[in-house]
mmCIF file of C-alpha atoms in Angstrom:
data_model
loop_
_atom_site.group_PDB
_atom_site.id
_atom_site.type_symbol
_atom_site.label_atom_id
_atom_site.label_comp_id
_atom_site.label_asym_id
_atom_site.label_seq_id
_atom_site.Cartn_x
_atom_site.Cartn_y
_atom_site.Cartn_z
ATOM 1 C CA MET A 1 45.796 42.016 -30.675
ATOM 2 C CA LYS A 2 46.657 42.069 -26.978
ATOM 3 C CA LYS A 3 43.080 43.054 -26.195
ATOM 4 C CA THR A 4 41.822 40.129 -28.266
ATOM 5 C CA LEU A 5 44.187 37.747 -26.489
ATOM 6 C CA SER A 6 43.083 39.087 -23.125
ATOM 7 C CA VAL A 7 39.429 38.514 -23.971
ATOM 8 C CA LEU A 8 40.194 34.998 -25.115
ATOM 9 C CA MET A 9 42.122 34.253 -21.938
ATOM 10 C CA LEU A 10 39.239 35.611 -19.850
ATOM 11 C CA LEU A 11 36.740 33.443 -21.699
ATOM 12 C CA LEU A 12 38.923 30.394 -21.160
ATOM 13 C CA LEU A 13 39.141 31.141 -17.459
ATOM 14 C CA LEU A 14 35.381 31.560 -17.230
ATOM 15 C CA VAL A 15 34.514 28.344 -19.024
ATOM 16 C CA SER A 16 37.276 26.197 -17.581
ATOM 17 C CA PRO A 17 35.361 25.410 -14.336
ATOM 18 C CA VAL A 18 32.367 24.342 -16.431
ATOM 19 C CA PHE A 19 34.636 22.271 -18.648
ATOM 20 C CA ALA A 20 36.260 20.695 -15.599
ATOM 21 C CA THR A 21 32.865 19.953 -14.087
ATOM 22 C CA GLY A 22 31.782 18.303 -17.318
ATOM 23 C CA GLN A 23 34.920 16.204 -17.295
ATOM 24 C CA ASN A 24 34.244 15.208 -13.685
ATOM 25 C CA GLU A 25 30.644 14.248 -14.494
ATOM 26 C CA GLN A 26 31.868 12.177 -17.435
ATOM 27 C CA ALA A 27 34.434 10.549 -15.210
ATOM 28 C CA LYS A 28 31.744 9.648 -12.715
ATOM 29 C CA GLY A 29 29.770 7.755 -15.329
ATOM 30 C CA PRO A 30 26.086 6.868 -14.921
ATOM 31 C CA ALA A 31 24.506 7.606 -11.552
ATOM 32 C CA THR A 32 23.808 5.154 -8.763
ATOM 33 C CA LEU A 33 20.437 5.882 -7.138
ATOM 34 C CA SER A 34 19.859 5.063 -3.495
ATOM 35 C CA VAL A 35 16.378 3.527 -3.164
ATOM 36 C CA LEU A 36 14.479 2.407 -0.039
ATOM 37 C CA PHE A 37 11.344 0.352 -0.685
ATOM 38 C CA TYR A 38 9.086 -2.032 1.187
ATOM 39 C CA SER A 39 7.020 -5.015 -0.101
ATOM 40 C CA PRO A 40 9.676 -7.749 0.017
ATOM 41 C CA GLU A 41 7.216 -10.038 -1.773
ATOM 42 C CA LEU A 42 8.108 -8.001 -4.886
ATOM 43 C CA ALA A 43 11.867 -8.595 -4.593
ATOM 44 C CA ASP A 44 12.012 -10.595 -7.838
ATOM 45 C CA GLN A 45 10.080 -7.908 -9.696
ATOM 46 C CA TYR A 46 12.311 -5.137 -8.314
ATOM 47 C CA ASN A 47 15.408 -7.049 -9.404
ATOM 48 C CA ASP A 48 14.020 -7.548 -12.906
ATOM 49 C CA MET A 49 13.342 -3.822 -13.205
ATOM 50 C CA ILE A 50 16.816 -2.962 -11.847
ATOM 51 C CA ALA A 51 18.441 -5.155 -14.506
ATOM 52 C CA ALA A 52 16.286 -3.758 -17.326
ATOM 53 C CA TYR A 53 16.979 -0.131 -16.380
ATOM 54 C CA LYS A 54 20.721 -0.638 -16.027
ATOM 55 C CA ALA A 55 20.890 -2.432 -19.356
ATOM 56 C CA GLU A 56 19.079 0.430 -21.079
ATOM 57 C CA THR A 57 20.629 3.442 -19.314
ATOM 58 C CA GLY A 58 23.658 2.301 -17.346
ATOM 59 C CA VAL A 59 22.104 3.750 -14.186
ATOM 60 C CA THR A 60 22.210 1.536 -11.096
ATOM 61 C CA LEU A 61 19.227 1.332 -8.756
ATOM 62 C CA ASP A 62 20.666 0.367 -5.379
ATOM 63 C CA ILE A 63 17.443 -0.853 -3.748
ATOM 64 C CA THR A 64 17.113 -1.844 -0.098
ATOM 65 C CA VAL A 65 13.829 -3.686 0.541
ATOM 66 C CA LEU A 66 12.455 -3.898 4.093
ATOM 67 C CA GLN A 67 9.085 -4.561 5.707
ATOM 68 C CA THR A 68 8.470 -4.668 9.476
ATOM 69 C CA ASP A 69 11.112 -2.072 10.419
ATOM 70 C CA TYR A 70 10.764 -0.013 7.248
ATOM 71 C CA ARG A 71 9.350 3.151 8.813
ATOM 72 C CA SER A 72 11.881 3.267 11.657
ATOM 73 C CA VAL A 73 14.777 2.804 9.218
ATOM 74 C CA LEU A 74 13.416 5.526 6.921
ATOM 75 C CA THR A 75 12.904 7.909 9.847
ATOM 76 C CA SER A 76 16.427 7.260 11.086
ATOM 77 C CA ARG A 77 17.895 7.961 7.663
ATOM 78 C CA LEU A 78 15.896 11.152 7.228
ATOM 79 C CA ASN A 79 16.919 12.406 10.672
ATOM 80 C CA SER A 80 20.583 11.631 10.053
ATOM 81 C CA GLY A 81 20.616 13.379 6.678
ATOM 82 C CA ASP A 82 21.172 10.116 4.801
ATOM 83 C CA VAL A 83 18.053 10.662 2.700
ATOM 84 C CA PRO A 84 17.504 8.072 -0.061
ATOM 85 C CA ASP A 85 17.224 9.494 -3.564
ATOM 86 C CA ILE A 86 13.950 7.564 -3.892
ATOM 87 C CA PHE A 87 11.830 6.113 -1.123
ATOM 88 C CA MET A 88 8.395 4.637 -0.580
ATOM 89 C CA SER A 89 5.589 5.577 1.797
ATOM 90 C CA SER A 90 1.842 5.544 2.066
ATOM 91 C CA ALA A 91 -0.308 8.311 0.575
ATOM 92 C CA TYR A 92 -2.695 10.645 2.433
ATOM 93 C CA ALA A 93 -1.285 11.289 5.936
ATOM 94 C CA ASP A 94 2.260 10.595 4.784
ATOM 95 C CA ASN A 95 2.014 13.601 2.471
ATOM 96 C CA SER A 96 2.293 15.740 5.586
ATOM 97 C CA THR A 97 4.859 13.501 7.263
ATOM 98 C CA TYR A 98 7.366 13.747 4.414
ATOM 99 C CA LYS A 99 6.470 17.121 2.898
ATOM 100 C CA ASP A 100 9.793 18.717 3.871
ATOM 101 C CA TYR A 101 11.797 16.031 2.090
ATOM 102 C CA VAL A 102 10.001 15.399 -1.188
ATOM 103 C CA TYR A 103 10.114 16.899 -4.647
ATOM 104 C CA ASP A 104 6.993 18.478 -6.180
ATOM 105 C CA LEU A 105 6.149 16.416 -9.259
ATOM 106 C CA THR A 106 3.226 18.527 -10.459
ATOM 107 C CA ASP A 107 4.941 20.021 -13.492
ATOM 108 C CA GLU A 108 6.741 16.884 -14.644
ATOM 109 C CA ASP A 109 5.506 15.800 -18.065
ATOM 110 C CA PHE A 110 5.020 12.136 -17.121
ATOM 111 C CA ILE A 111 2.471 12.987 -14.407
ATOM 112 C CA LYS A 112 -0.037 13.686 -17.198
ATOM 113 C CA GLN A 113 0.239 9.998 -18.123
ATOM 114 C CA LEU A 114 -1.331 8.884 -14.823
ATOM 115 C CA GLN A 115 -4.982 8.252 -14.072
ATOM 116 C CA PRO A 116 -6.427 11.323 -12.258
ATOM 117 C CA SER A 117 -8.165 9.052 -9.747
ATOM 118 C CA ALA A 118 -4.802 7.520 -8.806
ATOM 119 C CA LEU A 119 -3.449 10.962 -7.927
ATOM 120 C CA GLN A 120 -6.048 11.828 -5.276
ATOM 121 C CA GLY A 121 -4.024 10.348 -2.421
ATOM 122 C CA VAL A 122 -0.826 12.246 -3.334
ATOM 123 C CA THR A 123 -2.311 15.645 -4.182
ATOM 124 C CA VAL A 124 -2.169 18.444 -1.596
ATOM 125 C CA ASN A 125 -3.539 21.905 -2.387
ATOM 126 C CA GLY A 126 -3.444 21.076 -6.067
ATOM 127 C CA ARG A 127 0.189 19.932 -5.994
ATOM 128 C CA VAL A 128 1.316 16.365 -6.728
ATOM 129 C CA ILE A 129 3.993 15.403 -4.207
ATOM 130 C CA GLY A 130 4.182 11.661 -4.759
ATOM 131 C CA TYR A 131 3.933 9.054 -7.496
ATOM 132 C CA PRO A 132 1.154 6.452 -7.123
ATOM 133 C CA PHE A 133 2.919 3.139 -7.468
ATOM 134 C CA LEU A 134 0.074 0.611 -7.596
ATOM 135 C CA VAL A 135 -3.703 0.557 -7.712
ATOM 136 C CA GLN A 136 -4.661 -2.040 -5.138
ATOM 137 C CA SER A 137 -7.694 -3.683 -3.620
ATOM 138 C CA HIS A 138 -8.206 -5.732 -0.495
ATOM 139 C CA SER A 139 -11.008 -7.816 0.951
ATOM 140 C CA PHE A 140 -11.527 -11.578 1.378
ATOM 141 C CA ILE A 141 -9.855 -13.892 -1.136
ATOM 142 C CA TYR A 142 -11.332 -17.373 -1.441
ATOM 143 C CA ASN A 143 -10.291 -20.660 -2.993
ATOM 144 C CA LYS A 144 -12.927 -21.438 -5.620
ATOM 145 C CA LYS A 145 -12.296 -25.180 -5.587
ATOM 146 C CA VAL A 146 -12.742 -25.380 -1.814
ATOM 147 C CA PHE A 147 -16.032 -23.493 -2.068
ATOM 148 C CA LYS A 148 -17.224 -25.696 -4.931
ATOM 149 C CA ASP A 149 -16.181 -28.945 -3.245
ATOM 150 C CA ASN A 150 -18.128 -27.955 -0.139
ATOM 151 C CA GLY A 151 -21.270 -26.923 -1.990
ATOM 152 C CA ILE A 152 -20.983 -23.182 -1.337
ATOM 153 C CA THR A 153 -22.615 -21.509 -4.307
ATOM 154 C CA THR A 154 -23.999 -18.325 -2.723
ATOM 155 C CA LEU A 155 -21.178 -15.966 -1.828
ATOM 156 C CA PRO A 156 -21.420 -14.252 1.571
ATOM 157 C CA ARG A 157 -21.954 -10.510 1.898
ATOM 158 C CA THR A 158 -22.935 -10.032 5.542
ATOM 159 C CA LEU A 159 -21.397 -11.075 8.837
ATOM 160 C CA SER A 160 -24.161 -13.656 9.392
ATOM 161 C CA GLU A 161 -23.627 -15.112 5.925
ATOM 162 C CA TYR A 162 -19.873 -15.345 6.517
ATOM 163 C CA GLU A 163 -20.509 -17.216 9.748
ATOM 164 C CA ALA A 164 -22.886 -19.628 8.007
ATOM 165 C CA VAL A 165 -20.216 -20.380 5.388
ATOM 166 C CA ALA A 166 -17.564 -20.829 8.106
ATOM 167 C CA LYS A 167 -19.776 -23.249 10.044
ATOM 168 C CA LYS A 168 -20.409 -25.334 6.938
ATOM 169 C CA LEU A 169 -16.731 -25.498 6.044
ATOM 170 C CA GLN A 170 -15.695 -26.429 9.555
ATOM 171 C CA ALA A 171 -18.369 -29.125 9.757
ATOM 172 C CA ASN A 172 -16.846 -30.599 6.586
ATOM 173 C CA GLY A 173 -13.374 -30.627 8.136
ATOM 174 C CA VAL A 174 -12.087 -27.545 6.300
ATOM 175 C CA GLN A 175 -10.491 -24.628 8.162
ATOM 176 C CA PRO A 176 -12.439 -21.537 7.048
ATOM 177 C CA PHE A 177 -9.763 -18.834 7.579
ATOM 178 C CA ALA A 178 -6.038 -18.295 7.879
ATOM 179 C CA THR A 179 -6.029 -15.167 10.027
ATOM 180 C CA GLY A 180 -2.708 -13.407 9.423
ATOM 181 C CA PHE A 181 -3.081 -11.955 12.946
ATOM 182 C CA LYS A 182 0.666 -12.222 13.585
ATOM 183 C CA GLU A 183 1.135 -9.375 11.079
ATOM 184 C CA TYR A 184 0.226 -6.056 12.704
ATOM 185 C CA TRP A 185 -0.781 -4.530 9.342
ATOM 186 C CA VAL A 186 -3.359 -7.225 8.581
ATOM 187 C CA LEU A 187 -5.454 -6.215 11.589
ATOM 188 C CA PRO A 188 -6.129 -2.558 10.629
ATOM 189 C CA GLN A 189 -6.871 -3.486 7.024
ATOM 190 C CA THR A 190 -9.384 -6.084 8.165
ATOM 191 C CA ALA A 191 -10.855 -3.957 10.934
ATOM 192 C CA TRP A 192 -11.290 -0.655 9.130
ATOM 193 C CA GLN A 193 -12.937 -2.317 6.133
ATOM 194 C CA ALA A 194 -15.783 -3.233 8.478
ATOM 195 C CA LEU A 195 -16.235 0.530 9.073
ATOM 196 C CA ALA A 196 -15.855 1.557 5.430
ATOM 197 C CA ALA A 197 -19.438 2.729 4.933
ATOM 198 C CA ILE A 198 -19.687 4.637 8.225
ATOM 199 C CA PRO A 199 -17.609 7.833 7.670
ATOM 200 C CA ALA A 200 -19.643 8.922 4.647
ATOM 201 C CA LYS A 201 -22.933 7.731 6.103
ATOM 202 C CA ASN A 202 -22.711 9.243 9.586
ATOM 203 C CA TYR A 203 -19.813 11.690 9.803
ATOM 204 C CA GLY A 204 -19.863 13.884 6.722
ATOM 205 C CA GLY A 205 -17.270 12.025 4.687
ATOM 206 C CA TYR A 206 -13.848 10.495 5.217
ATOM 207 C CA GLU A 207 -11.842 13.688 5.669
ATOM 208 C CA ASN A 208 -14.302 15.023 8.221
ATOM 209 C CA PHE A 209 -14.370 11.685 10.014
ATOM 210 C CA VAL A 210 -10.575 11.664 10.355
ATOM 211 C CA SER A 211 -10.524 15.329 11.337
ATOM 212 C CA MET A 212 -12.989 14.609 14.149
ATOM 213 C CA LEU A 213 -10.775 11.774 15.396
ATOM 214 C CA ASN A 214 -7.679 13.972 15.153
ATOM 215 C CA THR A 215 -9.199 16.778 17.213
ATOM 216 C CA GLY A 216 -10.796 14.478 19.781
ATOM 217 C CA LYS A 217 -14.349 15.444 18.826
ATOM 218 C CA LEU A 218 -14.905 11.789 18.012
ATOM 219 C CA LYS A 219 -13.474 8.715 19.725
ATOM 220 C CA PHE A 220 -13.571 5.086 18.687
ATOM 221 C CA LYS A 221 -15.640 4.277 21.762
ATOM 222 C CA ASP A 222 -18.280 6.748 20.489
ATOM 223 C CA ILE A 223 -18.721 4.793 17.246
ATOM 224 C CA PRO A 224 -21.441 2.136 17.718
ATOM 225 C CA GLU A 225 -20.284 0.313 14.586
ATOM 226 C CA MET A 226 -16.984 -0.581 16.263
ATOM 227 C CA ASN A 227 -18.930 -3.613 17.467
ATOM 228 C CA GLN A 228 -19.061 -4.904 13.905
ATOM 229 C CA VAL A 229 -15.257 -4.598 13.794
ATOM 230 C CA PHE A 230 -14.917 -6.752 16.896
ATOM 231 C CA ASP A 231 -17.562 -9.150 15.626
ATOM 232 C CA LEU A 232 -15.623 -9.674 12.408
ATOM 233 C CA LEU A 233 -12.286 -10.181 14.168
ATOM 234 C CA ASP A 234 -13.933 -12.614 16.585
ATOM 235 C CA LEU A 235 -15.431 -14.562 13.689
ATOM 236 C CA ILE A 236 -12.104 -14.866 11.860
ATOM 237 C CA GLY A 237 -10.334 -15.875 15.066
ATOM 238 C CA LYS A 238 -12.998 -18.420 16.007
ATOM 239 C CA TYR A 239 -12.735 -20.174 12.653
ATOM 240 C CA GLY A 240 -9.042 -19.459 12.107
ATOM 241 C CA GLY A 241 -7.527 -22.713 13.299
ATOM 242 C CA PRO A 242 -5.976 -23.822 16.601
ATOM 243 C CA LYS A 243 -3.364 -21.022 16.726
ATOM 244 C CA PRO A 244 -4.940 -18.005 14.993
ATOM 245 C CA ASN A 245 -2.476 -15.502 16.488
ATOM 246 C CA GLU A 246 0.514 -17.357 15.025
ATOM 247 C CA SER A 247 -0.697 -17.100 11.431
ATOM 248 C CA ASP A 248 1.309 -14.698 9.249
ATOM 249 C CA PHE A 249 1.243 -13.611 5.606
ATOM 250 C CA SER A 250 3.201 -16.676 4.482
ATOM 251 C CA ASP A 251 0.775 -18.964 6.289
ATOM 252 C CA GLN A 252 -2.179 -17.208 4.688
ATOM 253 C CA THR A 253 -0.872 -17.434 1.140
ATOM 254 C CA SER A 254 0.391 -21.014 1.351
ATOM 255 C CA SER A 255 -2.725 -22.282 3.153
ATOM 256 C CA ILE A 256 -5.186 -20.898 0.638
ATOM 257 C CA ALA A 257 -3.001 -22.024 -2.272
ATOM 258 C CA THR A 258 -3.030 -25.645 -1.111
ATOM 259 C CA GLY A 259 -6.701 -25.626 -0.130
ATOM 260 C CA LYS A 260 -5.940 -26.084 3.565
ATOM 261 C CA VAL A 261 -8.109 -23.029 4.212
ATOM 262 C CA ALA A 262 -10.931 -21.458 2.252
ATOM 263 C CA MET A 263 -10.525 -17.710 2.886
ATOM 264 C CA ILE A 264 -7.997 -15.054 3.840
ATOM 265 C CA HIS A 265 -8.301 -11.307 4.231
ATOM 266 C CA GLN A 266 -5.628 -9.918 1.913
ATOM 267 C CA GLY A 267 -5.110 -7.750 -1.123
ATOM 268 C CA ASN A 268 -4.337 -8.376 -4.753
ATOM 269 C CA TRP A 269 -0.623 -8.146 -3.868
ATOM 270 C CA ALA A 270 -0.951 -11.609 -2.274
ATOM 271 C CA GLU A 271 -1.798 -13.366 -5.532
ATOM 272 C CA ASP A 272 1.752 -13.742 -6.775
ATOM 273 C CA SER A 273 2.807 -15.472 -3.528
ATOM 274 C CA ILE A 274 -0.271 -17.699 -3.658
ATOM 275 C CA ARG A 275 0.357 -18.749 -7.243
ATOM 276 C CA LYS A 276 4.020 -19.451 -6.570
ATOM 277 C CA THR A 277 2.815 -22.179 -4.207
ATOM 278 C CA ASN A 278 0.119 -23.418 -6.586
ATOM 279 C CA PRO A 279 0.122 -22.005 -10.127
ATOM 280 C CA GLU A 280 -3.159 -23.787 -10.890
ATOM 281 C CA VAL A 281 -5.135 -22.331 -7.982
ATOM 282 C CA GLU A 282 -8.435 -20.614 -8.835
ATOM 283 C CA LEU A 283 -9.054 -17.561 -6.704
ATOM 284 C CA GLY A 284 -12.127 -15.442 -6.165
ATOM 285 C CA PHE A 285 -12.734 -12.141 -4.405
ATOM 286 C CA LEU A 286 -15.482 -11.556 -1.860
ATOM 287 C CA VAL A 287 -17.001 -8.296 -0.714
ATOM 288 C CA GLY A 288 -16.197 -7.527 2.911
ATOM 289 C CA PRO A 289 -19.066 -7.376 5.404
ATOM 290 C CA THR A 290 -20.002 -4.092 7.058
ATOM 291 C CA GLY A 291 -22.135 -5.707 9.718
ATOM 292 C CA ASN A 292 -25.304 -7.293 8.366
ATOM 293 C CA ASP A 293 -26.248 -4.687 5.780
ATOM 294 C CA ALA A 294 -25.643 -6.405 2.438
ATOM 295 C CA SER A 295 -26.107 -3.159 0.519
ATOM 296 C CA THR A 296 -22.969 -1.574 2.015
ATOM 297 C CA ALA A 297 -20.675 -4.592 1.643
ATOM 298 C CA GLY A 298 -17.737 -3.716 -0.608
ATOM 299 C CA ILE A 299 -14.025 -3.855 -1.312
ATOM 300 C CA MET A 300 -11.245 -1.422 -0.472
ATOM 301 C CA PHE A 301 -9.867 0.103 -3.681
ATOM 302 C CA ASP A 302 -7.230 2.831 -3.857
ATOM 303 C CA SER A 303 -3.717 3.808 -4.865
ATOM 304 C CA ASN A 304 -1.855 4.090 -1.586
ATOM 305 C CA GLN A 305 1.686 2.782 -2.044
ATOM 306 C CA THR A 306 3.631 5.883 -3.056
ATOM 307 C CA ILE A 307 7.055 6.612 -4.526
ATOM 308 C CA ARG A 308 8.725 9.803 -3.293
ATOM 309 C CA ILE A 309 11.687 11.654 -4.814
ATOM 310 C CA ALA A 310 14.002 13.478 -2.396
ATOM 311 C CA LYS A 311 13.984 17.174 -3.295
ATOM 312 C CA ASP A 312 17.586 17.715 -2.155
ATOM 313 C CA SER A 313 18.976 14.621 -3.855
ATOM 314 C CA LYS A 314 22.306 15.068 -5.619
ATOM 315 C CA ASN A 315 20.837 12.737 -8.232
ATOM 316 C CA LEU A 316 17.507 14.539 -8.597
ATOM 317 C CA GLN A 317 17.453 14.579 -12.398
ATOM 318 C CA ALA A 318 18.495 10.940 -12.583
ATOM 319 C CA ALA A 319 15.696 10.009 -10.169
ATOM 320 C CA LEU A 320 13.153 11.920 -12.267
ATOM 321 C CA ASP A 321 14.487 10.297 -15.427
ATOM 322 C CA TRP A 322 13.875 6.886 -13.848
ATOM 323 C CA LEU A 323 10.246 7.772 -13.010
ATOM 324 C CA ARG A 324 9.755 9.084 -16.542
ATOM 325 C CA TRP A 325 11.128 5.812 -17.938
ATOM 326 C CA LEU A 326 8.912 3.796 -15.590
ATOM 327 C CA THR A 327 5.891 5.734 -16.887
ATOM 328 C CA THR A 328 6.567 6.049 -20.595
ATOM 329 C CA SER A 329 8.847 3.220 -21.768
ATOM 330 C CA ASP A 330 7.441 -0.043 -23.103
ATOM 331 C CA TYR A 331 9.074 -1.937 -20.262
ATOM 332 C CA GLY A 332 7.854 0.542 -17.643
ATOM 333 C CA LYS A 333 4.244 0.532 -18.838
ATOM 334 C CA ASN A 334 4.205 -3.256 -18.760
ATOM 335 C CA TRP A 335 6.160 -3.762 -15.539
ATOM 336 C CA ILE A 336 3.281 -3.453 -13.049
ATOM 337 C CA PRO A 337 0.678 -5.460 -15.009
ATOM 338 C CA GLY A 338 3.194 -7.885 -16.548
ATOM 339 C CA LYS A 339 5.688 -8.500 -13.735
ATOM 340 C CA VAL A 340 3.988 -7.310 -10.532
ATOM 341 C CA LYS A 341 0.619 -8.646 -11.778
ATOM 342 C CA GLN A 342 -1.328 -5.734 -10.350
ATOM 343 C CA LEU A 343 -3.300 -2.773 -11.629
ATOM 344 C CA SER A 344 -1.245 0.120 -12.977
ATOM 345 C CA PRO A 345 -2.001 3.851 -12.519
ATOM 346 C CA ILE A 346 -0.654 4.577 -16.018
ATOM 347 C CA ILE A 347 -3.237 5.539 -18.629
ATOM 348 C CA GLY A 348 -3.466 2.864 -21.297
ATOM 349 C CA ALA A 349 -1.443 0.268 -19.383
ATOM 350 C CA PRO A 350 -2.481 -3.305 -20.185
ATOM 351 C CA ALA A 351 -4.596 -5.343 -17.790
ATOM 352 C CA PRO A 352 -2.618 -7.768 -15.623
ATOM 353 C CA ASP A 353 -2.861 -11.527 -15.865
ATOM 354 C CA SER A 354 -4.294 -11.592 -12.367
ATOM 355 C CA GLN A 355 -7.406 -13.287 -11.088
ATOM 356 C CA ILE A 356 -7.891 -10.816 -8.225
ATOM 357 C CA ALA A 357 -7.321 -7.772 -10.426
ATOM 358 C CA LYS A 358 -9.928 -9.078 -12.883
ATOM 359 C CA ALA A 359 -12.322 -9.885 -10.044
ATOM 360 C CA THR A 360 -11.801 -6.371 -8.673
ATOM 361 C CA SER A 361 -12.728 -4.824 -12.007
ATOM 362 C CA ASP A 362 -15.751 -7.115 -12.358
ATOM 363 C CA LEU A 363 -17.043 -6.306 -8.863
ATOM 364 C CA LEU A 364 -16.703 -2.558 -9.398
ATOM 365 C CA ALA A 365 -18.386 -2.823 -12.796
ATOM 366 C CA SER A 366 -21.281 -4.659 -11.174
ATOM 367 C CA GLY A 367 -21.921 -1.756 -8.811
ATOM 368 C CA VAL A 368 -20.122 -3.020 -5.707
ATOM 369 C CA SER A 369 -18.774 -0.166 -3.582
ATOM 370 C CA GLY A 370 -15.048 0.481 -3.906
ATOM 371 C CA TYR A 371 -14.113 2.269 -0.687
ATOM 372 C CA PRO A 372 -11.004 4.457 -0.352
ATOM 373 C CA TRP A 373 -8.288 3.441 2.084
ATOM 374 C CA PHE A 374 -9.499 6.116 4.503
ATOM 375 C CA TYR A 375 -7.399 4.747 7.378
ATOM 376 C CA GLN A 376 -4.312 5.971 5.516
ATOM 377 C CA MET A 377 -5.574 9.470 6.348
ATOM 378 C CA PHE A 378 -4.931 8.664 10.017
ATOM 379 C CA PRO A 379 -1.727 10.252 11.379
ATOM 380 C CA THR A 380 1.499 8.466 10.530
ATOM 381 C CA GLY A 381 2.241 5.765 13.075
ATOM 382 C CA THR A 382 -1.325 4.713 13.770
ATOM 383 C CA GLU A 383 -1.213 1.655 11.515
ATOM 384 C CA GLN A 384 1.423 -0.160 13.538
ATOM 385 C CA GLN A 385 0.388 1.018 16.995
ATOM 386 C CA LEU A 386 -3.347 0.478 16.528
ATOM 387 C CA GLY A 387 -2.582 -2.808 14.804
ATOM 388 C CA SER A 388 -0.638 -3.947 17.859
ATOM 389 C CA ILE A 389 -3.568 -3.038 20.101
ATOM 390 C CA LEU A 390 -5.920 -5.085 17.923
ATOM 391 C CA GLN A 391 -3.439 -7.967 18.057
ATOM 392 C CA GLY A 392 -3.757 -7.859 21.836
ATOM 393 C CA TYR A 393 -7.535 -8.044 21.554
ATOM 394 C CA CYS A 394 -7.353 -11.002 19.172
ATOM 395 C CA ALA A 395 -4.993 -12.760 21.595
ATOM 396 C CA GLY A 396 -7.581 -12.377 24.375
ATOM 397 C CA GLN A 397 -5.445 -9.949 26.360
ATOM 398 C CA THR A 398 -8.024 -7.140 26.440
ATOM 399 C CA THR A 399 -11.803 -6.779 26.428
ATOM 400 C CA ARG A 400 -13.655 -4.688 23.892
ATOM 401 C CA ASP A 401 -13.925 -1.755 26.322
ATOM 402 C CA GLN A 402 -10.243 -1.972 27.202
ATOM 403 C CA THR A 403 -9.328 -2.144 23.537
ATOM 404 C CA LEU A 404 -11.421 0.916 22.725
ATOM 405 C CA ASP A 405 -9.774 2.859 25.556
ATOM 406 C CA ALA A 406 -6.340 1.844 24.295
ATOM 407 C CA LEU A 407 -7.214 2.794 20.705
ATOM 408 C CA ASP A 408 -8.468 6.213 21.817
ATOM 409 C CA SER A 409 -5.533 6.926 24.110
ATOM 410 C CA THR A 410 -2.926 5.901 21.540
ATOM 411 C CA TYR A 411 -4.629 7.686 18.668
ATOM 412 C CA ALA A 412 -4.890 10.913 20.701
ATOM 413 C CA LYS A 413 -1.151 10.850 21.482
ATOM 414 C CA ILE A 414 -0.186 10.254 17.855
ATOM 415 C CA ALA A 415 -2.595 12.911 16.567
ATOM 416 C CA LYS A 416 -1.335 15.470 19.088
ATOM 417 C CA ALA A 417 2.275 14.814 18.098
ATOM 418 C CA ALA A 418 1.370 15.166 14.427
ATOM 419 C CA LEU A 419 -0.289 18.575 14.813
#
């Protein structure tokens, strides 16, 4: 009897810490997840998702949304040990930047629900280390009514054709472009699209092209087609109104919505902001010029915006449960196409009620080239720093040769630090 009592007492002692832990977890209640995201234009959509998830699970998503200082804030938090449970980054090069902080999602069941093509930018050595948030496209968006009212029926594909359209619009008293040059990130997106056909054509593919830049075997000043980058930026600036370097994202979206301008270089993420200004606006999507070769004109099409889960998060399972819900629940599958109005990476997700998303699908179906966002393979930090250099060029502060030297010098420093 005493032996039996002793065994029972021992068992109670062994399980009591587990029991106490369970009580503590129950006392805590549902988790609160610390989330750091960018894309403030999606604030309403984030808030809708936060409310839906809390109503269904009781879990709170404490989301901080930033834009211009996002990377510096994230870096500061990572360095201080205040790592968000969930955070956002780019794909490609950022896989290396954040590899020591992120959870390997390869074996999670919900990953099988994603389009394989959407996973290419977050897969390293066969392992999936990020969640593709959106499938996005960018090129030139145009106001269909402005084009129609000014008799433009043939859509431009080459630099010369774009200039002819711009001249006609300006002669009719219409501003052809809103530049967005005040935003550093608009410049690289616009510039590198003009080079989109070159890495595969002349340098053995995108990865090899970036590798050559990283090792110094190739410099921007060695690329003859950089002239078509400058030509495009010059064209947009020339026909971009009296103060082209003061135009920002808000100016772009409001100007094209009201018909003040005819074209902007932006992505499908801009449509919601445009339609908030004018719900009745009719938008079209143009292929971006790669010099004057119409056959290589195309759009940029990729899944780059990436959700990362912190591998050392105290709320790891809760963070994974949220991603699973976002992927498999009825609300989650409809959130991107229904609320964000963009293309979803989830297999079987409905098509969004989006003019640019539909135009993207139509262009790709017609055989137009959909180029990957190869510039996201550049080392982390190049987007902002090279964008600032291009801003200086667009402001008339540097010549083409000076700009090329600055691009090469800055890129070399960033690449060396990243190795």
